[in-house]
C-alpha cells in the first residue's frame, strides 16, 4: 500500500508491514496444510501419522510414542522452485520415510555397507571412498523414492509431458555433460539422469562409462537393451520391497560402480566431486537415519506387543465363555505360541530355500556368460 493511500485509510507503516506478514504467514500455513495432506497420502497404510512441526531443528524426526512422523518444511531448501517443484521435493522427503518405515533394518544397512566397502581403500582416500558409497546408495534410494512420489501423487500424474516436477527438477540437478568428472560419478549420475528423465535423454559421458551403460544387460533371465533400461525398470518401482531392491542393487549396479571407483583411485581422479543431488541439497545423514529407524522399530514392537496382549485377552475371554478351565486355556495358549514359532521357522526356511534356488541359478547361468552382455541372477 502506498504511503498516501495508507494515510487516507488511517493505516500506519507499522500496521501495513504487520498485515503483509500476516498475509504471507496465511499463505505459508495454507501451503503447509497442502503438504501435510500430500504427506498423509504418501504414508498411506503405514499406520503412522504426520505432523508439521515448524520448531523442529531438522527436516524430519519420528515420535515413537504417538507413531507420528514430524517434518519441518522450513528446513527444506525451496529457493528458486515452483509451487509444483516444492510439493515434489516435500513428497521426496516423505518417501524417504516411507522406505525407512517399510523396512528399517534394510534401510540402515545401506550405511553399514558403505562403511564396510570403504575399509579396503587406501587410508588417504578411505573417507572419500566411504562418502562415495554413501552417495551411491543415496542416489539409488532416491530413484526408488521418486517412484513412490510419482505413483501416489495424483496431482503430479496430471502434469503434461516435459512439465512433470521430477523432470524439471532433475534437468537442473543432474548435468548433461559429465565427461570431465570421475568415472564413478559419471556412472552414478549418468544413470540417475536417464532414469529420472528418460533413457534417451541427452547425456555426455566418457567412452569407458558409455560402453558399460549402453551395452545389453541381463538380469534374472531378462534381457534389457541397456543398463539404463534395467535401472529404470528395476529401481524405479514403487512396489519393490526394499530388501529385494537392495539385493538387486548389490548384484547389478554395485559391482559396476566399484570397478569405476577403483579406477578413479588408481588414476588419482578420486578428488573430483559433483555436488549432492538429493532434493534437499544434502546426502542422507547416517546417524539421523539410524536413530529414526530405531524409533520406528521401537514403535512397531510396542504396537505388536499391545496387539498380542489384546489378542490373548480376547482368546481368554472367548474360551471362558465356552466353559474351559483356566488350566485348559493356559495349555491352549502355550500350544498356540509353540505353533506360531514353528510356523515362523517354516516361513524362514522357505525363504532360505528360494534364496538358495536363485543362487544356484546364478551359478548355472554364469557358466554360459559371453560377449558384452552382463548376466546377473
Tab-separated table of C-alpha atoms in Angstrom, residues 3 18 22 25 43 47 50 61 80 100 102 122 130 148 153 161 222 231 258 266 303 317 322 329 340 349 357:
chain	number	residue	atom	x	y	z
A	3	UNK	CA	2.121	5.979	1.814
A	18	UNK	CA	2.215	-6.427	10.102
A	22	UNK	CA	0.083	-11.957	8.366
A	25	UNK	CA	2.005	-16.405	7.061
A	43	UNK	CA	2.472	-42.591	4.035
A	47	UNK	CA	-0.040	-46.924	10.353
A	50	UNK	CA	2.170	-36.996	10.008
A	61	UNK	CA	12.050	-36.786	13.041
A	80	UNK	CA	14.039	-20.898	-6.770
A	100	UNK	CA	12.520	-46.455	6.223
A	102	UNK	CA	8.678	-50.275	5.410
A	122	UNK	CA	43.980	-46.702	0.985
A	130	UNK	CA	33.031	-44.073	2.087
A	148	UNK	CA	6.769	-43.705	-4.717
A	153	UNK	CA	0.702	-38.249	-6.131
A	161	UNK	CA	4.871	-34.294	-20.771
A	222	UNK	CA	15.513	-60.992	-18.687
A	231	UNK	CA	17.772	-49.492	-13.805
A	258	UNK	CA	33.062	-50.395	-7.589
A	266	UNK	CA	44.308	-45.701	-9.259
A	303	UNK	CA	2.268	-51.905	18.746
A	317	UNK	CA	-12.488	-64.478	27.363
A	322	UNK	CA	-17.115	-71.868	26.107
A	329	UNK	CA	-6.885	-72.211	28.499
A	340	UNK	CA	3.469	-69.715	15.887
A	349	UNK	CA	13.189	-71.952	5.862
A	357	UNK	CA	17.426	-71.665	-5.646
